[in-house]
């Protein structure tokens, strides 16, 4: 990753973090454990699916070949 790409990535991650923070109930920000659980839940619900769809669409042949290895015979 180039330095320019890192800066761009960080800019987008900070924007995403601000949105997730804004949509986190205040009671989930009271202690570290609640914060981590809330963040994990939001990442699982909103971020991971988008990343998964993007990577799957970007490399369909390789992903399909890999998933075929794990299908029951």
Coordinates of N, CA and C in Angstrom, one line a residue:
X1 N 0.9 -1.2 0.0 CA 0.0 0.0 0.0 C 0.9 1.2 0.0
X2 N 0.6 2.2 -0.9 CA 1.4 3.4 -0.9 C 1.0 4.3 0.2
X3 N 1.9 5.3 0.5 CA 1.5 6.2 1.6 C 0.2 7.0 1.2
X4 N 0.0 7.3 0.0 CA -1.2 8.0 -0.4 C -2.4 7.1 -0.2
X5 N -2.3 5.9 -0.5 CA -3.4 4.9 -0.3 C -3.7 4.8 1.2
X6 N -2.7 4.8 2.0 CA -2.9 4.7 3.5 C -3.6 5.9 4.0
X7 N -3.2 7.1 3.5 CA -3.9 8.3 4.0 C -5.4 8.3 3.5
X8 N -5.6 7.8 2.3 CA -7.0 7.8 1.8 C -7.8 6.7 2.6
X9 N -7.2 5.6 2.9 CA -7.9 4.6 3.7 C -8.2 5.1 5.0
X10 N -7.3 5.7 5.7 CA -7.5 6.2 7.0 C -8.6 7.3 7.1
X11 N -8.6 8.1 6.0 CA -9.7 9.1 5.9 C -11.1 8.4 5.9
X12 N -11.2 7.4 5.1 CA -12.5 6.7 5.0 C -12.8 5.9 6.2
X13 N -11.8 5.3 6.8 CA -12.0 4.6 8.1 C -12.5 5.5 9.2
X14 N -11.9 6.7 9.3 CA -12.3 7.6 10.3 C -13.7 8.1 10.1
X15 N -14.1 8.3 8.8 CA -15.5 8.7 8.5 C -16.5 7.6 8.9
X16 N -16.1 6.3 8.6 CA -16.9 5.2 9.0 C -17.0 5.1 10.5
X17 N -15.9 5.2 11.2 CA -15.9 5.2 12.6 C -16.8 6.2 13.2
X18 N -16.8 7.4 12.7 CA -17.6 8.5 13.2 C -19.1 8.1 13.0
X19 N -19.5 7.5 11.9 CA -20.9 7.1 11.7 C -21.3 6.0 12.7
X20 N -20.4 5.0 12.9 CA -20.7 3.9 13.8 C -20.8 4.5 15.3
X21 N -19.9 5.4 15.6 CA -19.9 6.0 16.9 C -21.2 6.8 17.2
X22 N -21.6 7.6 16.1 CA -22.9 8.3 16.2 C -24.1 7.4 16.4
X23 N -24.0 6.2 15.9 CA -25.1 5.3 16.0 C -25.0 4.3 17.1
X24 N -24.1 4.5 18.0 CA -23.9 3.6 19.2 C -24.6 4.2 20.4
X25 N -25.5 3.5 21.0 CA -26.2 4.0 22.2 C -25.2 4.4 23.3
X26 N -25.4 5.5 23.9 CA -24.5 6.0 24.9 C -24.2 5.0 26.0
X27 N -25.2 4.2 26.4 CA -25.0 3.2 27.5 C -23.9 2.2 27.0
X28 N -23.7 2.0 25.7 CA -22.7 1.1 25.2 C -21.3 1.7 25.2
X29 N -21.2 3.0 25.6 CA -19.9 3.7 25.7 C -19.4 3.8 27.1
X30 N -20.1 3.2 28.0 CA -19.8 3.4 29.5 C -18.5 2.7 29.9
X31 N -18.3 1.5 29.3 CA -17.1 0.7 29.7 C -16.5 0.0 28.5
X32 N -15.3 -0.4 28.7 CA -14.6 -1.0 27.6 C -15.2 -2.2 27.0
X33 N -15.7 -3.1 27.8 CA -16.3 -4.4 27.3 C -17.6 -4.1 26.5
X34 N -18.4 -3.2 27.0 CA -19.6 -2.8 26.2 C -19.3 -2.2 24.9
X35 N -18.2 -1.3 24.9 CA -17.8 -0.7 23.7 C -17.3 -1.7 22.6
X36 N -16.5 -2.6 23.1 CA -15.9 -3.6 22.2 C -17.0 -4.5 21.6
X37 N -17.9 -4.9 22.4 CA -19.0 -5.8 22.0 C -19.9 -5.0 20.9
X38 N -20.2 -3.7 21.2 CA -21.0 -2.9 20.3 C -20.3 -2.7 19.0
X39 N -19.0 -2.4 19.1 CA -18.2 -2.2 17.8 C -18.2 -3.5 17.0
X40 N -17.9 -4.6 17.7 CA -17.9 -5.9 17.0 C -19.3 -6.2 16.3
X41 N -20.3 -5.9 17.0 CA -21.7 -6.2 16.5 C -21.9 -5.3 15.2
X42 N -21.5 -4.0 15.3 CA -21.7 -3.1 14.2 C -20.8 -3.5 13.0
X43 N -19.6 -3.9 13.3 CA -18.7 -4.3 12.2 C -19.3 -5.6 11.5
X44 N -19.8 -6.5 12.3 CA -20.3 -7.7 11.7 C -21.6 -7.4 10.9
X45 N -22.4 -6.5 11.4 CA -23.7 -6.2 10.7 C -23.5 -5.3 9.5
X46 N -22.6 -4.4 9.5 CA -22.5 -3.4 8.5 C -21.2 -3.4 7.6
X47 N -20.1 -3.7 8.2 CA -18.8 -3.6 7.5 C -18.4 -4.9 6.8
X48 N -18.4 -5.9 7.6 CA -18.0 -7.2 7.0 C -18.8 -7.7 5.8
X49 N -20.1 -7.5 5.7 CA -20.8 -8.0 4.5 C -20.4 -7.2 3.3
X50 N -20.2 -5.9 3.5 CA -19.7 -5.0 2.3 C -18.4 -5.5 1.8
X51 N -17.5 -5.7 2.8 CA -16.1 -6.2 2.4 C -16.2 -7.5 1.7
X52 N -17.0 -8.4 2.2 CA -17.2 -9.7 1.7 C -17.7 -9.7 0.2
X53 N -18.8 -8.9 0.0 CA -19.3 -8.7 -1.3 C -18.3 -8.2 -2.3
X54 N -17.6 -7.2 -1.8 CA -16.6 -6.5 -2.7 C -15.5 -7.5 -3.1
X55 N -14.9 -8.2 -2.1 CA -13.9 -9.2 -2.4 C -14.4 -10.3 -3.3
X56 N -15.6 -10.8 -3.0 CA -16.1 -11.9 -3.8 C -16.3 -11.5 -5.2
X57 N -16.8 -10.3 -5.4 CA -17.1 -9.8 -6.8 C -15.8 -9.5 -7.5
X58 N -14.7 -9.1 -6.8 CA -13.5 -8.7 -7.4 C -12.7 -9.9 -7.8
X59 N -12.9 -11.0 -7.2 CA -12.1 -12.2 -7.5 C -13.0 -13.5 -7.5
X60 N -14.0 -13.5 -8.4 CA -14.9 -14.6 -8.3 C -14.4 -15.9 -8.7
X61 N -13.5 -16.0 -9.6 CA -13.0 -17.3 -10.0 C -12.1 -17.9 -8.9
X62 N -11.2 -17.1 -8.4 CA -10.4 -17.6 -7.3 C -11.2 -18.0 -6.1
X63 N -12.2 -17.2 -5.7 CA -13.0 -17.5 -4.6 C -13.8 -18.8 -4.8
X64 N -14.4 -18.9 -6.0 CA -15.1 -20.1 -6.3 C -14.3 -21.4 -6.3
X65 N -13.1 -21.3 -6.8 CA -12.2 -22.4 -6.8 C -11.8 -22.8 -5.3
X66 N -11.6 -21.8 -4.5 CA -11.3 -22.1 -3.1 C -12.5 -22.7 -2.4
X67 N -13.7 -22.2 -2.6 CA -14.9 -22.7 -2.0 C -15.2 -24.1 -2.4
X68 N -14.9 -24.5 -3.7 CA -15.1 -25.8 -4.2 C -14.3 -26.8 -3.4
X69 N -13.1 -26.4 -2.9 CA -12.3 -27.4 -2.2 C -13.0 -27.9 -0.9
X70 N -13.9 -27.1 -0.4 CA -14.5 -27.4 0.9 C -15.9 -28.0 0.8
X71 N -16.4 -28.2 -0.4 CA -17.7 -28.7 -0.6 C -17.7 -30.2 -0.4
X72 N -18.7 -30.8 0.2 CA -18.8 -32.2 0.4 C -18.8 -32.9 -0.9
X73 N -18.2 -34.1 -1.0 CA -18.1 -34.8 -2.2 C -19.4 -35.7 -2.4

